[in-house]
CSV table of C-alpha atoms in Angstrom, one decimal:
chain,number,residue,atom,x,y,z
R,257,MET,CA,95.5,-87.2,-136.1
R,258,LYS,CA,93.3,-87.0,-132.9
R,259,LYS,CA,96.1,-84.9,-131.3
R,260,SER,CA,96.1,-82.5,-134.3
R,261,LEU,CA,92.3,-82.0,-134.1
R,262,LEU,CA,92.6,-81.4,-130.4
R,263,LEU,CA,95.2,-78.7,-130.9
R,264,ILE,CA,93.0,-77.0,-133.5
R,265,THR,CA,90.0,-77.2,-131.2
R,266,LEU,CA,92.0,-75.7,-128.3
R,267,GLY,CA,93.3,-73.0,-130.7
R,268,LEU,CA,89.8,-72.1,-131.8
R,269,PHE,CA,88.6,-72.0,-128.2
R,270,ALA,CA,91.4,-69.7,-127.3
R,271,SER,CA,90.6,-67.4,-130.2
R,272,VAL,CA,87.0,-67.1,-129.0
R,273,GLY,CA,87.6,-66.7,-125.4
R,274,PHE,CA,90.7,-64.5,-125.3
R,275,SER,CA,91.0,-63.0,-128.8
R,276,GLN,CA,94.2,-65.0,-129.5
R,277,THR,CA,95.4,-66.0,-132.9
R,278,THR,CA,94.0,-69.2,-134.3
R,279,THR,CA,96.6,-71.3,-136.2
R,280,ILE,CA,95.4,-73.9,-138.7
R,281,ASN,CA,97.6,-76.1,-140.9
R,282,VAL,CA,95.9,-77.2,-144.1
R,283,THR,CA,97.8,-80.4,-144.9
R,284,SER,CA,95.4,-81.2,-147.7
R,285,PRO,CA,94.3,-78.4,-150.1
R,286,GLY,CA,90.6,-77.7,-150.0
R,287,THR,CA,90.0,-78.7,-146.4
R,288,LEU,CA,90.1,-75.4,-144.6
R,289,ALA,CA,86.3,-75.3,-144.4
R,290,THR,CA,86.3,-78.6,-142.4
R,291,LEU,CA,89.2,-77.5,-140.2
R,292,VAL,CA,87.5,-74.1,-139.4
R,293,GLY,CA,84.1,-75.7,-138.9
R,294,ASP,CA,81.5,-73.6,-137.1
R,295,GLN,CA,84.1,-71.0,-136.0
R,296,LYS,CA,84.2,-69.5,-139.5
R,297,ASN,CA,82.3,-66.4,-138.5
R,298,VAL,CA,83.9,-66.1,-135.1
R,299,ILE,CA,87.7,-66.0,-135.8
R,300,THR,CA,89.2,-62.5,-136.0
R,301,ASP,CA,92.9,-63.4,-136.1
R,302,LEU,CA,94.1,-66.4,-138.2
R,303,THR,CA,97.4,-67.8,-139.1
R,304,VAL,CA,97.1,-70.4,-141.8
R,305,THR,CA,99.8,-72.7,-143.0
R,306,GLY,CA,100.0,-75.5,-145.6
R,307,SER,CA,98.6,-75.5,-149.2
R,308,LEU,CA,95.7,-73.4,-150.2
R,309,ASN,CA,93.6,-73.8,-153.3
R,310,GLY,CA,90.4,-72.1,-154.6
R,311,ASP,CA,88.2,-73.8,-152.1
R,312,ASP,CA,90.3,-72.5,-149.3
R,313,ILE,CA,90.3,-69.0,-150.7
R,314,ILE,CA,86.5,-69.0,-150.8
R,315,VAL,CA,86.6,-69.8,-147.0
R,316,LEU,CA,89.1,-67.0,-146.3
R,317,ARG,CA,87.0,-64.5,-148.3
R,318,GLU,CA,83.9,-65.5,-146.3
R,319,MET,CA,85.8,-65.2,-143.1
R,320,ALA,CA,86.8,-61.7,-144.2
R,321,GLY,CA,83.3,-60.6,-144.8
R,322,ILE,CA,82.4,-61.5,-148.5
R,323,THR,CA,81.0,-64.5,-150.2
R,324,LYS,CA,81.9,-65.9,-153.6
R,325,SER,CA,78.9,-64.2,-155.2
R,326,GLY,CA,79.8,-60.9,-153.7
R,327,ALA,CA,77.1,-60.8,-151.0
R,328,PRO,CA,78.2,-59.8,-147.4
R,329,SER,CA,79.0,-62.7,-145.0
R,330,GLN,CA,79.1,-62.7,-141.2
R,331,GLY,CA,82.9,-63.2,-141.1
R,332,LYS,CA,84.9,-61.0,-138.8
R,333,MET,CA,88.5,-61.9,-139.7
R,334,SER,CA,90.6,-58.7,-139.6
R,335,ASN,CA,94.1,-60.1,-139.4
R,336,LEU,CA,95.3,-62.9,-141.7
R,337,ASP,CA,98.8,-64.4,-141.7
R,338,MET,CA,99.6,-66.6,-144.6
R,339,SER,CA,103.4,-66.4,-144.3
R,340,GLY,CA,103.8,-70.1,-143.9
R,341,ALA,CA,101.2,-71.1,-146.5
R,342,SER,CA,101.5,-71.7,-150.3
R,343,ILE,CA,99.0,-71.0,-153.0
R,344,VAL,CA,98.4,-74.0,-155.3
R,345,PRO,CA,96.1,-74.6,-158.3
R,346,GLY,CA,92.9,-76.6,-157.9
R,347,GLY,CA,89.6,-76.4,-156.3
R,348,ALA,CA,86.6,-74.2,-157.3
R,349,ALA,CA,86.6,-70.7,-158.7
R,350,TYR,CA,86.9,-68.4,-155.7
R,351,MET,CA,85.1,-65.6,-157.4
R,352,TYR,CA,82.5,-65.1,-160.1
R,353,ASP,CA,82.3,-61.7,-161.9
R,354,TYR,CA,78.7,-61.2,-162.8
R,355,SER,CA,79.5,-58.2,-165.1
R,356,THR,CA,82.0,-60.1,-167.3
R,357,TYR,CA,81.0,-63.7,-166.5
R,358,ALA,CA,84.6,-64.4,-165.7
R,359,GLN,CA,85.6,-67.0,-163.0
R,360,PHE,CA,88.9,-66.8,-161.1
R,361,TYR,CA,90.9,-69.7,-160.0
R,362,THR,CA,94.1,-70.1,-158.0
R,363,LYS,CA,97.5,-70.3,-159.7
R,364,GLN,CA,100.8,-71.6,-158.3
R,365,ASP,CA,102.5,-69.2,-155.9
R,366,THR,CA,100.3,-66.3,-157.2
R,367,LEU,CA,97.5,-64.2,-155.8
R,368,ASN,CA,95.3,-64.2,-158.9
R,369,THR,CA,93.0,-61.4,-159.9
R,370,ASN,CA,90.4,-60.4,-157.2
R,371,THR,CA,91.6,-62.8,-154.6
R,372,PHE,CA,90.6,-60.6,-151.7
R,373,PHE,CA,88.4,-58.2,-153.6
R,374,ASN,CA,85.9,-56.3,-151.4
R,375,CYS,CA,86.8,-58.1,-148.1
R,376,PRO,CA,85.5,-55.5,-145.7
R,377,ALA,CA,86.7,-57.0,-142.4
R,378,LEU,CA,90.3,-57.4,-143.5
R,379,GLN,CA,92.7,-55.0,-141.8
R,380,THR,CA,96.2,-56.6,-142.0
R,381,VAL,CA,97.5,-59.4,-144.2
R,382,THR,CA,100.8,-61.1,-144.3
R,383,LEU,CA,101.5,-62.8,-147.6
R,384,PRO,CA,103.2,-66.2,-148.2
R,385,ALA,CA,107.0,-66.3,-148.1
R,386,SER,CA,106.8,-68.4,-151.3
R,387,LEU,CA,104.5,-66.0,-153.2
R,388,LYS,CA,105.9,-64.9,-156.6
R,389,ALA,CA,103.2,-62.6,-158.0
R,390,VAL,CA,100.2,-60.4,-157.1
R,391,GLU,CA,97.8,-59.8,-159.9
R,392,LYS,CA,95.4,-56.9,-160.5
R,393,ARG,CA,92.6,-56.0,-158.1
R,394,VAL,CA,93.7,-58.5,-155.4
R,395,PHE,CA,93.1,-55.9,-152.6
R,396,SER,CA,90.6,-53.6,-154.4
R,397,VAL,CA,87.7,-52.2,-152.4
R,398,CYS,CA,89.2,-53.5,-149.1
R,399,GLY,CA,88.0,-50.4,-147.3
R,400,ASN,CA,89.6,-51.2,-143.9
R,401,LEU,CA,92.9,-52.6,-145.1
R,402,LYS,CA,95.7,-50.9,-143.3
R,403,SER,CA,98.8,-53.0,-143.9
R,404,ILE,CA,100.1,-55.6,-146.4
R,405,ASN,CA,103.2,-57.4,-145.1
R,406,VAL,CA,105.7,-59.7,-146.7
R,407,PRO,CA,108.2,-62.0,-145.0
R,408,ALA,CA,111.8,-60.9,-145.4
R,409,SER,CA,112.6,-64.3,-147.0
R,410,ASN,CA,110.4,-63.6,-150.0
R,411,THR,CA,112.5,-63.1,-153.2
R,412,SER,CA,109.9,-61.5,-155.4
R,413,LEU,CA,107.9,-59.1,-153.2
R,414,LYS,CA,108.6,-56.8,-150.3
R,415,SER,CA,106.7,-54.6,-147.9
R,416,ILE,CA,107.8,-51.3,-146.5
R,417,ASP,CA,105.6,-49.9,-143.7
R,418,GLY,CA,102.7,-52.0,-144.9
R,419,VAL,CA,102.9,-50.9,-148.6
R,420,LEU,CA,103.4,-53.7,-151.1
R,421,TYR,CA,106.1,-53.7,-153.8
R,422,SER,CA,107.3,-56.1,-156.5
R,423,THR,CA,111.1,-56.4,-156.4
R,424,VAL,CA,111.1,-58.3,-159.8
R,425,ASP,CA,110.0,-55.2,-161.8
R,426,SER,CA,110.5,-52.4,-159.3
R,427,LYS,CA,106.8,-51.7,-159.1
R,428,LEU,CA,104.7,-50.3,-156.3
R,429,LEU,CA,101.8,-52.8,-156.3
R,430,ARG,CA,99.4,-51.6,-153.6
R,431,TYR,CA,99.1,-48.8,-151.0
R,432,PRO,CA,96.4,-50.1,-148.7
R,433,THR,CA,93.2,-48.2,-148.8
R,434,ALA,CA,93.0,-47.4,-145.1
R,435,HIS,CA,96.8,-47.0,-144.6
R,436,LEU,CA,97.4,-44.3,-142.0
R,437,GLY,CA,99.0,-41.0,-143.0
R,438,GLU,CA,98.0,-38.1,-145.2
R,439,THR,CA,101.2,-37.8,-147.2
R,440,PHE,CA,103.3,-40.5,-149.0
R,441,THR,CA,106.6,-40.3,-150.8
R,442,ILE,CA,107.1,-43.2,-153.3
R,443,PRO,CA,110.6,-44.8,-152.7
R,444,GLY,CA,113.3,-43.8,-155.1
R,445,ASP,CA,113.9,-47.3,-156.4
R,446,VAL,CA,110.3,-47.6,-157.8
R,447,GLU,CA,110.1,-47.4,-161.6
R,448,ILE,CA,106.4,-48.4,-162.1
R,449,VAL,CA,103.3,-47.1,-160.2
R,450,GLY,CA,101.1,-50.2,-160.7
R,451,TYR,CA,97.5,-50.6,-161.7
R,452,GLU,CA,95.2,-49.3,-158.9
R,453,ALA,CA,98.3,-48.7,-156.7
R,454,PHE,CA,96.6,-45.9,-154.8
R,455,ALA,CA,92.9,-46.5,-155.7
R,456,ASP,CA,90.4,-45.3,-153.2
R,457,CYS,CA,93.0,-44.0,-150.8
R,458,LEU,CA,90.8,-41.4,-149.2
R,459,ASN,CA,93.2,-40.5,-146.4
R,460,LEU,CA,95.9,-39.2,-148.7
R,461,LEU,CA,96.3,-35.5,-149.3
R,462,SER,CA,99.5,-35.7,-151.3
R,463,ILE,CA,101.7,-38.3,-153.1
R,464,VAL,CA,105.3,-37.5,-154.1
R,465,VAL,CA,106.4,-39.2,-157.3
R,466,PRO,CA,110.2,-39.2,-157.5
R,467,GLU,CA,112.5,-38.9,-160.4
R,468,GLY,CA,113.2,-42.4,-161.7
R,469,VAL,CA,109.5,-43.5,-162.0
R,470,SER,CA,108.9,-44.2,-165.7
R,471,THR,CA,105.4,-45.6,-165.8
R,472,ILE,CA,102.0,-44.8,-164.2
R,473,GLU,CA,99.6,-47.6,-164.9
R,474,GLY,CA,95.8,-47.5,-165.3
R,475,VAL,CA,93.6,-46.1,-162.5
R,476,ALA,CA,96.7,-45.7,-160.4
R,477,PHE,CA,95.3,-42.8,-158.4
R,478,THR,CA,91.6,-43.3,-159.1
R,479,PHE,CA,89.2,-42.0,-156.3
R,480,CYS,CA,92.1,-40.3,-154.5
R,481,LYS,CA,89.6,-37.5,-153.8
R,482,LYS,CA,91.7,-35.3,-151.4
R,483,ILE,CA,94.7,-34.9,-153.6
R,484,ALA,CA,94.8,-31.4,-155.1
R,485,ALA,CA,98.0,-31.4,-157.1
R,486,MET,CA,100.2,-34.0,-158.7
R,487,ASP,CA,103.8,-33.3,-159.8
R,488,ILE,CA,105.1,-35.5,-162.7
R,489,PRO,CA,108.9,-35.9,-162.9
R,490,ALA,CA,110.9,-35.7,-166.1
R,491,SER,CA,111.5,-39.4,-166.0
R,492,VAL,CA,107.9,-40.4,-166.6
R,493,THR,CA,107.3,-41.6,-170.2
R,494,SER,CA,104.0,-43.4,-169.8
R,495,ILE,CA,100.8,-42.3,-168.1
R,496,ALA,CA,97.6,-44.3,-168.5
R,497,SER,CA,94.6,-42.3,-169.6
R,498,SER,CA,92.7,-43.5,-166.6
R,499,ALA,CA,95.4,-42.8,-164.0
R,500,PHE,CA,93.5,-39.8,-162.5
R,501,ASN,CA,89.9,-41.0,-162.9
R,502,TYR,CA,87.5,-39.7,-160.3
R,503,CYS,CA,90.2,-37.6,-158.6
R,504,THR,CA,87.5,-35.1,-157.7
R,505,GLY,CA,89.8,-32.8,-155.7
R,506,LEU,CA,92.5,-32.5,-158.3
R,507,THR,CA,93.2,-29.0,-159.5
R,508,ASP,CA,96.7,-29.2,-161.0
R,509,VAL,CA,98.9,-31.7,-162.9
R,510,ASN,CA,102.4,-30.3,-163.2
R,511,VAL,CA,105.1,-31.8,-165.4
R,512,ALA,CA,108.8,-31.2,-164.7
R,513,GLU,CA,111.0,-29.4,-167.2
R,514,GLY,CA,112.9,-31.9,-169.4
R,515,ASN,CA,110.1,-34.5,-169.7
R,516,THR,CA,110.3,-35.7,-173.3
R,517,VAL,CA,106.7,-37.0,-173.6
R,518,TYR,CA,104.4,-34.7,-171.5
R,519,LYS,CA,104.0,-31.1,-170.8
R,520,SER,CA,101.8,-29.0,-168.5
R,521,GLU,CA,100.4,-25.5,-168.8
R,522,ASN,CA,98.5,-23.9,-166.0
R,523,GLY,CA,98.0,-27.3,-164.3
R,524,VAL,CA,96.6,-29.1,-167.4
R,525,LEU,CA,98.3,-32.2,-168.8
R,526,PHE,CA,99.2,-32.2,-172.5
R,527,ASN,CA,101.4,-34.3,-174.8
R,528,LYS,CA,104.8,-32.8,-175.5
R,529,ALA,CA,103.6,-31.0,-178.6
R,530,MET,CA,100.6,-29.6,-176.8
R,531,THR,CA,98.3,-30.9,-179.6
R,532,GLU,CA,96.2,-33.0,-177.2
R,533,ILE,CA,94.8,-32.4,-173.7
R,534,LEU,CA,95.5,-35.6,-171.8
R,535,ARG,CA,94.0,-34.6,-168.4
R,536,PHE,CA,92.0,-31.6,-167.4
R,537,PRO,CA,91.8,-31.7,-163.6
R,538,MET,CA,88.3,-32.5,-162.3
R,539,ALA,CA,88.3,-29.8,-159.6
R,540,ARG,CA,89.7,-27.0,-161.7
R,541,SER,CA,87.3,-24.1,-161.7
R,542,GLY,CA,86.9,-20.9,-163.7
R,543,ALA,CA,87.2,-20.1,-167.4
R,544,TYR,CA,89.8,-21.9,-169.5
R,545,VAL,CA,91.0,-21.1,-173.0
R,546,ILE,CA,92.2,-24.1,-174.9
R,547,PRO,CA,95.6,-23.4,-176.5
R,548,SER,CA,95.6,-22.9,-180.2
R,549,THR,CA,98.0,-25.8,-180.7
R,550,VAL,CA,95.4,-28.3,-179.7
R,551,THR,CA,94.0,-30.1,-182.7
């Protein structure tokens, strides 16, 4: 035991003095705070192994710049590697939502809702090899997040160039907010563009949605302010009404010929019968005459 504590102490000293990665093994869930000690607001690069519960997630959030209550912390952790860790139930709620009074707890092999919500210091994260699911808003409002990585041995999730996917349901889960690049083409094996998949991605100028995508979930492109046009392939049969919320640069939504559910005219999105306007692009200017078919 003394030897283990010595190794941890030496690792912490190395991280402070030479910006090296600190490695901590949480052999007992809920003990990360004790193991980190007074280095919580100093560590920038952390590799954590072992079993993590709600108490440990609270510590990781504080290290990444945010407290359980949503107030800023002094944490500076920008790089987090959890590849050798597992998420387990237990411990306290890691987040409290003051708008809905909801509390969020860890679940087995799952990153539950809001796990890393609004962690400003976080830039790269590597998920556990044992992880099976990533719920909604796990990485929302992480303004500096550039890359989400997944070990090759994970059988439920994968990462391509830092973008997170679910292999179970062929879903693009999350394009990191600060991911580098101005254009992005969704891979051809993706069938679902997930909830908030591209939310707040201010660097993107264009997103190519390929044939084969069938579903675009809620707020998928919300606050993508620089995207001017979006082309919807014939394969898409479901677009959430909130998919393009706050896309303040959007001028055109174009639907491919052959789509059986949607239709576009002059860049405006309609249902197939053109009896309902589904999305009038926010940046569209000039006069517009509503078609007589709209009821």
